[in-house]
Amino acid sequence: MRRTAVLLLNVALTGCLGGSASEPADLVLRGGTVRTMDASAPVASAVAVREGRIVYVGDDAGTAALVGSRTEVVELGGRLLLPGFHDTHVHPLSGGLEQGDCDLNASASASEVAGQVSACAARTPEGAWVRGGGYQMTLFPGGEPTKELLDSLVPDRPAYLTDATGHSAWVNSRAVALAGIGAQTPDPAPDGVIVRAADGSPQGTLRESAMALVGRHMPPHSDAEMRAGLARALELAASLGITTLHEASADERTLGAYADAEREGRLTARVLVALAVDPAGGPGQVGELTRLRTQYEGTLLRPVAAKIFLDGVIEGGTAALLEPYLDRAGWRGELRLEVGPLAELVAALDSEGFKVHMHAIGDRAVRTALDALERQHERDGGSGPRHVLAHLQLIDPADVGRLAELGVVASFQPLWAQRDAYIIDLTEPRLGAERSSRLYPIERVRAAGAILAAGSDWPVTSMDALDAMEVAVTRRSPDAAAGDAWIPEERVTLDDILRAYTMGGALAADLERETGSIAVGKSADLVVLARDLYAIAAEEISEVRIDLTVLEGRVVFRRS
């Protein structure tokens, strides 16, 4: 009886969404397993779409009246249909640009990095900068490659290469000289680090705000490079089933690239943009951010968030910790904003309707963010937009429950929740055993009742959500041989990580009524997987491929 009622409701609603109940759908997907992420009807076998909206969710028989001569019918053949994935922390444009520059992400050794840099230099026009990034810190002693090595590869022009985290840059002597950096150059406040040789001269690695000492001298990418970079990123996202991207930090030029793509019909994902905030700029900058939002907001493009960096990264010794690093006596890292100025900035942003998206890696940064958000909660009772904390690598146990209490979205990067070379070589030696046993507490945060969302931070790491899902469920690398889970009590269920990548992402965007689940009336943002994740071993999740991606009823990726 309940099933009949659900089907009748679907048919009734169909007539409210444009067209009569008997009018053919534009797209019908049937004959598979549909995991809706909708608690009222969690499983179905068929979905129908008309004019970009879902008009039917139910069994195969119910689609018969919706198939006409122009209806595209996708026979799922037992495959899995899910809501489109949300990547709630990603850098699409910068990642796409990096792929067109000197891309070092695939280099697995220092010698491979050197070979790739030499090849990049050979094909770069004479006199032009050699720029790019993606090298792994773990390939170099202490995560600090030297300018002498880069000089041997690029001796005749400036070179600037960021590491995979984006929090360090490797520069050669030409770049150092152009920027005027010497032994007497102070480390830029509040968090810049010029890694130095024994005599105080720059060694070749710059961290955090010190990167700008050289970066500001590089010529900007051309409009054509921006267009090509965004095209690469959008194509990759669609091929991975991602229908919503949360651009984690953007300036006006980046916004313009997205706006051009939407105007020309090239935008194949929703893009929620976090506008870059100057930590030193205070509330006075909110007016300019409001102008950017008003000028560039479109249908798929929504510049409604504001990005605040609170600290750096543990592996670089720049994350803000409650207790000192073990390898540097008394050093706890630097906060970019203390709680008082941060709370004032949050209040100004919240009052103008901006979602605050904060980078918080260390436990002191997390606590500072929560303290500022608690003050905002006391002001308005949580009536403003949902705010997001990204990364959350180390959380003090006393702060875990506060995420749920304050209605904060916890945006984890699940692919990082494995004991890789970064953890073994750079993080554990700096934190020690006890703090390292509490890294990436995804399950504890979920069990405490917080909203879980998930992202990639691409190009820092892979944008592939299925790789990250496998790590979240197993706490092991997808490439690892059989073995023990790392911090096994932090494993999450498949249901929970899928919810993080779908409805959790929609909640993070305040779009839960529009997307995030498969329900009549919602936007047809859908993904078809080649295999049913619920019917395979967790260790096989990363092997599954995306067959079809649909945004607002439009097929934006189809595997041939």
Coordinates of C-alpha atoms in Angstrom, one line a residue:
M1 CA 0.0 0.0 0.0
R2 CA 2.8 2.4 0.9
R3 CA 4.6 1.7 -2.4
T4 CA 1.4 2.5 -4.3
A5 CA 0.9 5.7 -2.5
V6 CA 4.5 6.8 -3.3
L7 CA 4.0 6.1 -7.0
L8 CA 0.7 8.0 -7.0
L9 CA 2.4 10.9 -5.3
N10 CA 5.1 10.9 -8.0
V11 CA 2.6 11.0 -10.8
A12 CA 0.6 13.8 -9.1
L13 CA 3.7 15.8 -8.7
T14 CA 4.7 15.2 -12.3
G15 CA 1.8 17.4 -13.4
C16 CA 3.0 20.2 -11.2
L17 CA 6.5 20.4 -12.7
G18 CA 5.6 21.3 -16.3
G19 CA 3.6 19.1 -18.6
S20 CA 0.8 16.6 -17.7
A21 CA 1.3 13.3 -16.0
S22 CA 1.1 11.5 -19.3
E23 CA 3.5 13.9 -21.2
P24 CA 6.8 12.1 -22.1
A25 CA 9.9 12.7 -20.1
D26 CA 13.1 14.0 -21.7
L27 CA 15.2 11.3 -20.0
V28 CA 14.4 8.0 -18.3
L29 CA 16.9 5.9 -16.4
R30 CA 15.6 2.5 -15.4
G31 CA 16.5 -1.1 -14.6
G32 CA 19.1 -0.4 -11.9
T33 CA 19.5 0.4 -8.3
V34 CA 18.7 4.0 -7.3
R35 CA 20.1 5.1 -4.0
T36 CA 18.2 8.4 -3.5
M37 CA 19.8 9.7 -0.3
D38 CA 16.2 10.6 0.5
A39 CA 15.1 9.0 3.8
S40 CA 11.5 8.9 2.8
A41 CA 12.2 6.6 -0.2
P42 CA 15.8 5.5 -0.1
V43 CA 15.8 2.9 -2.9
A44 CA 14.1 2.8 -6.3
S45 CA 14.9 1.3 -9.7
A46 CA 14.0 4.1 -12.1
V47 CA 14.0 7.9 -12.5
A48 CA 12.4 10.2 -15.1
V49 CA 13.4 13.8 -15.9
R50 CA 11.6 16.6 -17.7
E51 CA 12.9 20.1 -18.3
G52 CA 15.9 19.5 -16.0
R53 CA 13.7 18.4 -13.1
I54 CA 13.1 14.9 -11.6
V55 CA 9.4 14.1 -12.3
Y56 CA 9.4 10.4 -11.2
V57 CA 11.2 8.1 -8.8
G58 CA 9.9 4.6 -8.4
D59 CA 9.9 1.2 -10.1
D60 CA 10.4 0.5 -13.8
A61 CA 6.7 -0.1 -14.5
G62 CA 5.9 3.5 -13.6
T63 CA 8.1 4.8 -16.4
A64 CA 6.0 3.3 -19.2
A65 CA 3.7 6.3 -19.5
L66 CA 6.6 8.7 -19.5
V67 CA 8.5 7.2 -22.5
G68 CA 7.8 8.9 -25.8
S69 CA 9.4 9.0 -29.3
R70 CA 11.9 11.7 -28.2
T71 CA 12.6 10.3 -24.7
E72 CA 16.2 9.2 -24.2
V73 CA 16.0 5.9 -22.3
V74 CA 19.1 4.7 -20.4
E75 CA 18.9 1.1 -19.5
L76 CA 20.9 0.8 -16.3
G77 CA 21.3 -3.0 -16.4
G78 CA 21.7 -3.3 -12.7
R79 CA 24.1 -0.3 -12.4
L80 CA 24.0 2.2 -9.6
L81 CA 22.3 5.6 -9.9
L82 CA 23.2 8.2 -7.3
P83 CA 22.7 12.0 -6.9
G84 CA 25.6 13.9 -8.5
F85 CA 28.6 14.3 -6.3
H86 CA 29.5 17.5 -4.5
D87 CA 33.2 18.4 -4.1
T88 CA 33.0 20.9 -1.2
H89 CA 36.6 22.1 -1.3
V90 CA 38.4 22.3 -4.6
H91 CA 40.4 24.7 -6.8
P92 CA 39.2 24.0 -10.3
L93 CA 40.8 26.9 -12.2
S94 CA 44.2 26.8 -10.5
G95 CA 44.3 23.0 -10.9
G96 CA 43.4 23.3 -14.6
L97 CA 46.1 25.9 -15.1
E98 CA 48.7 23.8 -13.3
Q99 CA 48.0 21.0 -15.8
G100 CA 48.9 23.4 -18.6
D101 CA 52.1 24.6 -16.8
C102 CA 54.9 22.5 -15.5
D103 CA 52.8 19.7 -13.9
L104 CA 54.7 17.7 -11.4
N105 CA 51.9 15.8 -9.8
A106 CA 52.7 12.5 -11.4
S107 CA 56.4 12.6 -10.5
A108 CA 57.1 9.8 -8.0
S109 CA 60.8 10.5 -7.2
A110 CA 63.2 13.5 -7.0
S111 CA 64.8 12.3 -10.2
E112 CA 61.4 12.3 -12.0
V113 CA 60.7 15.8 -10.7
A114 CA 64.1 16.9 -12.0
G115 CA 63.5 15.3 -15.4
Q116 CA 60.1 16.9 -15.7
V117 CA 61.4 20.3 -14.8
S118 CA 64.1 20.0 -17.4
A119 CA 61.6 19.1 -20.0
C120 CA 59.4 22.0 -19.0
A121 CA 62.3 24.4 -19.3
A122 CA 63.2 23.1 -22.7
R123 CA 59.8 23.8 -24.1
T124 CA 59.2 27.1 -22.4
P125 CA 59.9 30.1 -24.6
E126 CA 63.2 31.9 -24.1
G127 CA 63.1 34.4 -21.2
A128 CA 59.7 33.2 -19.9
W129 CA 59.2 31.9 -16.4
V130 CA 59.2 28.2 -15.7
R131 CA 56.2 27.8 -13.4
G132 CA 53.9 25.1 -12.3
G133 CA 53.7 22.8 -9.3
G134 CA 52.5 19.6 -7.7
Y135 CA 55.8 18.2 -6.4
Q136 CA 55.5 16.0 -3.3
M137 CA 57.3 17.4 -0.3
T138 CA 58.3 13.9 0.9
L139 CA 60.6 13.5 -2.1
F140 CA 63.1 16.0 -0.7
P141 CA 64.8 16.0 2.7
G142 CA 62.6 17.9 5.2
G143 CA 60.3 18.7 2.3
E144 CA 62.7 21.4 1.3
P145 CA 64.2 21.3 -2.2
T146 CA 67.1 23.7 -2.8
K147 CA 67.6 26.6 -5.2
E148 CA 70.9 25.0 -6.3
L149 CA 69.1 21.9 -7.6
L150 CA 66.6 24.1 -9.4
D151 CA 69.4 26.3 -10.8
S152 CA 71.0 23.1 -12.3
L153 CA 67.7 22.5 -14.1
V154 CA 66.7 26.1 -15.0
P155 CA 69.8 28.3 -14.9
D156 CA 68.8 31.0 -17.4
R157 CA 65.4 32.3 -16.2
P158 CA 63.2 32.6 -13.1
A159 CA 61.5 29.4 -11.9
Y160 CA 58.6 29.1 -9.4
L161 CA 57.1 25.7 -8.5
T162 CA 54.5 25.1 -5.8
D163 CA 54.4 21.9 -3.8
A164 CA 51.4 19.6 -3.9
T165 CA 49.8 21.2 -0.8
G166 CA 50.1 24.7 -2.3
H167 CA 51.6 26.0 1.0
S168 CA 55.3 26.0 -0.2
A169 CA 57.1 27.2 -3.3
W170 CA 60.5 26.1 -4.7
V171 CA 62.4 28.9 -6.4
N172 CA 65.7 29.3 -8.2
S173 CA 68.4 31.9 -7.8
R174 CA 67.1 34.0 -10.7
A175 CA 63.7 34.3 -8.9
V176 CA 65.3 35.0 -5.6
A177 CA 67.4 37.8 -7.1
L178 CA 64.4 39.3 -8.9
A179 CA 62.5 39.4 -5.6
G180 CA 65.4 40.9 -3.8
I181 CA 65.4 38.2 -1.1
G182 CA 68.6 38.0 1.0
A183 CA 69.9 37.0 4.4
Q184 CA 68.5 40.2 6.0
T185 CA 65.0 39.9 4.5
P186 CA 62.6 39.3 7.3
D187 CA 60.0 36.5 7.2
P188 CA 56.7 38.1 6.2
A189 CA 54.1 38.5 8.9
P190 CA 52.1 36.7 10.1
D191 CA 53.1 33.3 8.9
G192 CA 55.7 33.5 6.1
V193 CA 58.8 31.4 6.3
I194 CA 61.9 31.9 4.2
V195 CA 63.7 28.6 4.7
R196 CA 67.4 29.5 5.1
A197 CA 70.8 28.0 4.7
A198 CA 73.3 28.1 7.6
D199 CA 74.4 31.6 6.7
G200 CA 70.9 33.0 6.7
S201 CA 70.6 33.2 2.9
P202 CA 67.4 31.9 1.2
Q203 CA 67.7 28.1 0.7
G204 CA 65.1 27.9 -2.1
T205 CA 61.9 27.0 -0.3
L206 CA 59.3 29.6 0.7
R207 CA 56.3 28.9 2.9
E208 CA 52.9 30.5 3.2
S209 CA 52.9 34.3 2.8
A210 CA 56.6 34.3 1.9
M211 CA 55.6 32.7 -1.4
A212 CA 54.3 36.0 -2.5
L213 CA 57.7 37.6 -2.3
V214 CA 58.4 35.8 -5.6
G215 CA 54.9 35.1 -6.8
R216 CA 54.0 38.7 -7.2
H217 CA 56.6 39.1 -9.9
M218 CA 55.3 36.4 -12.2
P219 CA 53.2 37.5 -15.2
P220 CA 49.6 36.6 -15.0
H221 CA 48.1 33.8 -17.1
S222 CA 46.6 34.9 -20.4
D223 CA 42.9 34.8 -21.0
A224 CA 43.4 31.9 -23.4
E225 CA 45.3 30.0 -20.7
M226 CA 42.5 30.7 -18.1
R227 CA 39.9 29.4 -20.5
A228 CA 41.8 26.2 -21.3
G229 CA 42.6 25.6 -17.6
L230 CA 38.9 25.8 -16.6
A231 CA 37.9 23.6 -19.5
R232 CA 40.4 20.9 -18.3
A233 CA 39.0 21.1 -14.8
L234 CA 35.3 21.0 -15.8
E235 CA 36.0 18.0 -18.1
L236 CA 37.7 16.1 -15.3
A237 CA 35.0 16.9 -12.8
A238 CA 32.2 15.7 -15.1
S239 CA 34.1 12.5 -15.9
L240 CA 34.2 11.8 -12.1
G241 CA 30.5 12.3 -11.5
I242 CA 30.9 15.7 -9.9
T243 CA 28.0 18.1 -10.5
T244 CA 28.7 20.7 -7.8
L245 CA 32.1 22.3 -7.2
H246 CA 32.9 24.5 -4.2
E247 CA 35.7 26.8 -5.5
A248 CA 37.7 27.3 -2.4
S249 CA 39.3 30.7 -3.1
A250 CA 38.7 33.1 -5.9
D251 CA 39.6 36.6 -7.0
E252 CA 37.7 38.7 -9.5
R253 CA 39.6 37.4 -12.5
T254 CA 38.7 33.8 -11.5
L255 CA 35.1 34.8 -11.1
G256 CA 35.2 36.3 -14.6
A257 CA 36.5 33.0 -16.1
Y258 CA 33.5 31.2 -14.5
A259 CA 31.1 33.8 -15.6
D260 CA 32.3 33.7 -19.2
A261 CA 31.9 29.9 -19.1
E262 CA 28.4 30.1 -17.9
R263 CA 27.4 32.8 -20.4
E264 CA 28.9 30.7 -23.3
G265 CA 27.2 27.4 -22.1
R266 CA 30.5 25.8 -21.1
L267 CA 29.8 25.5 -17.4
T268 CA 29.1 21.8 -16.8
A269 CA 28.8 21.9 -13.0
R270 CA 27.3 24.2 -10.4
V271 CA 30.0 26.3 -8.9
L272 CA 29.7 27.8 -5.4
V273 CA 32.6 30.3 -5.1
A274 CA 34.3 31.3 -1.9
L275 CA 35.7 34.8 -2.5
A276 CA 39.2 35.3 -1.2
V277 CA 39.3 37.3 2.1
D278 CA 42.4 39.3 3.2
P279 CA 42.9 38.3 6.9
A280 CA 44.3 41.8 7.6
G281 CA 41.6 43.6 5.7
G282 CA 38.9 43.4 8.4
P283 CA 35.2 44.0 8.0
G284 CA 35.8 46.9 5.6
Q285 CA 36.4 44.5 2.7
V286 CA 32.9 43.1 2.9
G287 CA 31.4 45.8 0.7
E288 CA 33.7 44.8 -2.2
L289 CA 32.9 41.1 -1.7
T290 CA 29.2 42.1 -1.9
R291 CA 29.9 43.9 -5.2
L292 CA 31.5 40.8 -6.7
R293 CA 28.6 38.6 -5.6
T294 CA 26.1 41.0 -7.1
Q295 CA 28.0 41.4 -10.4
Y296 CA 28.9 37.8 -11.1
E297 CA 26.1 35.7 -9.6
G298 CA 24.4 33.6 -12.3
T299 CA 22.3 30.5 -12.4
L300 CA 25.0 27.9 -11.9
L301 CA 27.6 30.3 -10.6
R302 CA 27.0 31.4 -7.0
P303 CA 29.8 33.5 -5.4
V304 CA 28.1 33.4 -2.0
A305 CA 30.9 32.3 0.3
A306 CA 34.0 33.9 1.7
K307 CA 37.3 32.1 2.3
I308 CA 39.5 32.7 5.3
F309 CA 42.8 31.0 5.8
L310 CA 43.4 30.6 9.6
D311 CA 46.7 28.6 9.4
G312 CA 49.0 26.5 7.2
V313 CA 49.8 22.8 7.2
I314 CA 51.4 20.5 9.8
E315 CA 53.9 19.0 7.4
G316 CA 55.3 22.4 6.8
G317 CA 55.3 23.4 10.5
T318 CA 52.8 26.2 9.8
A319 CA 49.5 24.8 11.1
A320 CA 48.4 26.4 14.4
L321 CA 48.6 24.0 17.3
L322 CA 47.5 24.1 20.9
E323 CA 50.7 22.4 22.1
P324 CA 54.2 22.9 20.5
Y325 CA 55.6 21.0 17.6
L326 CA 58.0 18.3 18.8
D327 CA 60.8 19.3 16.3
R328 CA 60.9 23.0 17.3
A329 CA 60.9 23.9 20.9
G330 CA 58.0 26.2 21.9
W331 CA 56.7 26.6 18.3
R332 CA 53.0 26.3 17.9
G333 CA 52.6 27.8 14.4
E334 CA 51.0 31.2 13.7
L335 CA 47.3 32.0 13.4
R336 CA 46.5 34.5 10.6
L337 CA 43.7 35.9 12.8
E338 CA 43.1 35.7 16.5
V339 CA 39.6 35.1 17.7
G340 CA 38.6 38.8 18.3
P341 CA 39.3 40.1 14.8
L342 CA 38.1 36.9 13.3
A343 CA 34.7 37.2 15.2
E344 CA 34.3 40.7 13.9
L345 CA 35.0 39.6 10.3
V346 CA 32.6 36.6 10.6
A347 CA 29.9 38.9 12.0
A348 CA 30.3 41.3 9.1
L349 CA 30.2 38.5 6.5
D350 CA 27.3 36.7 8.1
S351 CA 25.2 39.9 8.3
E352 CA 25.6 40.3 4.5
G353 CA 24.5 36.7 3.9
F354 CA 28.0 35.2 3.1
K355 CA 28.8 31.7 4.0
V356 CA 32.2 31.7 5.8
H357 CA 34.5 28.9 4.5
M358 CA 37.5 28.6 6.8
H359 CA 40.8 26.6 6.3
A360 CA 41.6 25.1 9.7
I361 CA 44.2 22.4 10.0
G362 CA 45.6 22.5 13.5
D363 CA 43.7 22.1 16.7
R364 CA 44.3 25.8 17.7
A365 CA 43.0 27.0 14.3
V366 CA 39.9 24.8 14.7
R367 CA 39.3 26.1 18.2
T368 CA 39.7 29.7 17.2
A369 CA 37.3 29.2 14.3
L370 CA 34.7 27.6 16.6
D371 CA 35.1 30.3 19.2
A372 CA 34.4 33.0 16.5
L373 CA 31.4 31.0 15.2
E374 CA 30.1 30.6 18.7
R375 CA 30.1 34.3 19.2
Q376 CA 28.1 34.7 15.9
H377 CA 25.7 32.0 17.1
E378 CA 25.1 33.9 20.3
R379 CA 24.3 37.0 18.2
D380 CA 21.8 35.4 15.8
G381 CA 21.0 32.0 17.1
G382 CA 22.3 30.3 14.0
S383 CA 19.8 32.0 11.7
G384 CA 22.3 32.9 9.1
P385 CA 23.9 30.8 6.3
R386 CA 25.6 27.5 7.2
H387 CA 29.4 28.0 7.7
V388 CA 32.1 25.5 6.7
L389 CA 35.3 24.4 8.3
A390 CA 37.6 22.7 5.8
H391 CA 40.3 20.1 6.4
L392 CA 40.0 19.6 10.2
Q393 CA 43.1 17.5 10.4
L394 CA 43.6 17.7 14.2
I395 CA 40.7 18.6 16.5
D396 CA 41.0 18.7 20.3
P397 CA 38.6 16.2 21.8
A398 CA 36.9 19.0 23.7
D399 CA 35.9 20.7 20.4
V400 CA 34.5 17.7 18.5
G401 CA 31.0 18.2 19.7
R402 CA 31.0 21.9 19.1
L403 CA 30.7 21.5 15.4
A404 CA 27.2 20.0 15.7
E405 CA 26.2 22.4 18.5
L406 CA 27.0 25.3 16.2
G407 CA 25.6 23.8 13.0
V408 CA 28.9 24.0 11.3
V409 CA 29.6 21.9 8.2
A410 CA 32.7 19.7 8.6
S411 CA 34.3 19.5 5.1
F412 CA 36.9 16.7 5.3
Q413 CA 39.2 15.5 2.5
P414 CA 38.8 11.8 3.1
L415 CA 41.6 10.8 0.7
W416 CA 44.0 12.2 3.3
A417 CA 42.8 9.8 6.0
Q418 CA 45.5 7.2 5.3
R419 CA 49.0 6.6 6.7
D420 CA 51.0 7.8 3.7
A421 CA 54.5 9.3 3.5
Y422 CA 53.3 12.7 4.6
I423 CA 52.0 11.2 7.8
I424 CA 55.0 8.9 8.4
D425 CA 57.8 11.3 7.4
L426 CA 56.5 14.8 8.2
T427 CA 53.5 14.7 10.5
E428 CA 54.0 12.0 13.1
P429 CA 57.6 13.2 13.9
R430 CA 56.2 16.7 14.5
L431 CA 53.1 15.7 16.6
G432 CA 54.1 12.5 18.4
A433 CA 52.0 9.4 18.9
E434 CA 49.1 10.7 20.9
R435 CA 48.1 13.6 18.7
S436 CA 48.8 11.5 15.6
S437 CA 46.3 9.0 16.8
R438 CA 43.5 11.6 16.5
L439 CA 44.1 12.8 12.9
Y440 CA 41.1 13.2 10.5
P441 CA 38.4 12.2 13.1
I442 CA 35.7 11.8 10.5
E443 CA 33.6 9.2 12.4
R444 CA 33.9 11.0 15.7
V445 CA 32.6 14.2 14.2
R446 CA 29.8 12.3 12.4
A447 CA 28.8 10.4 15.6
A448 CA 28.7 13.7 17.5
G449 CA 26.0 14.9 15.0
A450 CA 27.8 17.3 12.8
I451 CA 27.0 17.7 9.1
L452 CA 29.7 15.9 7.1
A453 CA 30.7 17.1 3.7
A454 CA 33.6 15.9 1.6
G455 CA 36.0 17.4 -0.9
S456 CA 39.3 16.8 -2.7
D457 CA 41.3 20.1 -2.4
W458 CA 42.4 19.3 -6.0
P459 CA 45.0 19.8 -7.3
V460 CA 46.5 19.1 -3.9
T461 CA 45.3 15.5 -4.4
S462 CA 43.0 13.6 -6.8
M463 CA 39.5 14.9 -7.5
D464 CA 38.3 11.2 -7.7
A465 CA 35.5 10.9 -5.1
L466 CA 35.5 7.1 -5.4
D467 CA 39.2 6.9 -4.3
A468 CA 38.4 9.1 -1.3
M469 CA 35.3 7.1 -0.4
E470 CA 37.3 3.9 -0.3
V471 CA 39.8 5.5 2.0
A472 CA 37.0 6.8 4.3
V473 CA 35.6 3.4 4.6
T474 CA 38.9 1.5 4.9
R475 CA 41.4 4.0 6.3
R476 CA 43.9 2.6 3.9
S477 CA 45.4 3.6 0.6
P478 CA 43.5 2.2 -2.4
D479 CA 46.9 1.0 -3.7
A480 CA 47.9 -0.7 -0.5
A481 CA 48.2 -4.4 -0.1
A482 CA 46.0 -6.1 2.5
G483 CA 46.7 -4.7 6.0
D484 CA 45.4 -3.0 9.0
A485 CA 43.3 0.2 8.9
W486 CA 44.9 3.4 10.2
I487 CA 43.0 4.6 13.2
P488 CA 40.3 2.0 12.5
E489 CA 37.8 3.6 14.9
E490 CA 37.5 6.5 12.4
R491 CA 36.2 4.4 9.5
V492 CA 32.8 5.5 8.3
T493 CA 30.1 3.5 6.6
L494 CA 29.5 3.6 2.8
D495 CA 26.1 5.2 3.5
D496 CA 27.7 7.9 5.5
I497 CA 30.4 8.8 3.1
L498 CA 28.0 8.8 0.1
R499 CA 25.7 11.1 2.1
A500 CA 28.7 13.4 2.7
Y501 CA 29.4 13.6 -1.1
T502 CA 25.7 14.2 -1.9
M503 CA 23.3 15.7 0.7
G504 CA 26.2 16.9 2.9
G505 CA 27.5 18.9 0.0
A506 CA 24.0 20.3 -0.7
L507 CA 23.7 21.4 2.9
A508 CA 27.1 23.0 2.8
A509 CA 25.9 25.0 -0.2
D510 CA 22.4 25.7 1.4
L511 CA 21.0 24.0 -1.7
E512 CA 19.4 21.0 0.0
R513 CA 16.0 21.8 -1.6
E514 CA 17.5 21.9 -5.0
T515 CA 20.0 19.1 -5.2
G516 CA 21.8 16.4 -3.1
S517 CA 19.2 13.7 -3.3
I518 CA 17.0 12.1 -5.9
A519 CA 13.4 13.3 -5.3
V520 CA 10.6 14.6 -7.4
G521 CA 10.9 18.3 -7.9
K522 CA 14.6 18.5 -7.5
S523 CA 17.2 19.3 -10.1
A524 CA 18.2 16.2 -12.1
D525 CA 21.8 16.1 -11.0
L526 CA 22.7 12.5 -11.4
V527 CA 25.6 10.0 -11.8
V528 CA 25.6 6.4 -13.0
L529 CA 28.3 4.1 -11.7
A530 CA 29.4 1.1 -13.7
R531 CA 29.0 -1.2 -10.6
D532 CA 26.8 -1.1 -7.5
L533 CA 29.0 0.0 -4.6
Y534 CA 26.7 -1.9 -2.2
A535 CA 27.4 -5.2 -3.9
I536 CA 31.2 -5.1 -3.9
A537 CA 34.0 -5.2 -1.3
A538 CA 35.1 -1.8 0.1
E539 CA 38.5 -2.4 -1.4
E540 CA 37.0 -2.3 -4.9
I541 CA 35.3 1.0 -4.6
S542 CA 38.2 2.9 -6.2
E543 CA 38.1 0.6 -9.3
V544 CA 34.5 1.6 -10.2
R545 CA 34.1 4.0 -13.1
I546 CA 31.6 6.7 -13.9
D547 CA 29.4 5.9 -16.9
L548 CA 27.2 9.0 -17.0
T549 CA 27.0 12.4 -15.4
V550 CA 23.8 14.5 -15.7
L551 CA 23.5 18.2 -14.6
E552 CA 20.0 19.7 -14.6
G553 CA 18.9 16.9 -16.9
R554 CA 21.7 17.6 -19.4
V555 CA 24.2 14.8 -20.0
V556 CA 27.7 16.4 -19.4
F557 CA 29.7 13.2 -19.5
R558 CA 29.1 9.8 -21.1
R559 CA 31.7 7.1 -21.1
S560 CA 32.1 5.7 -24.6

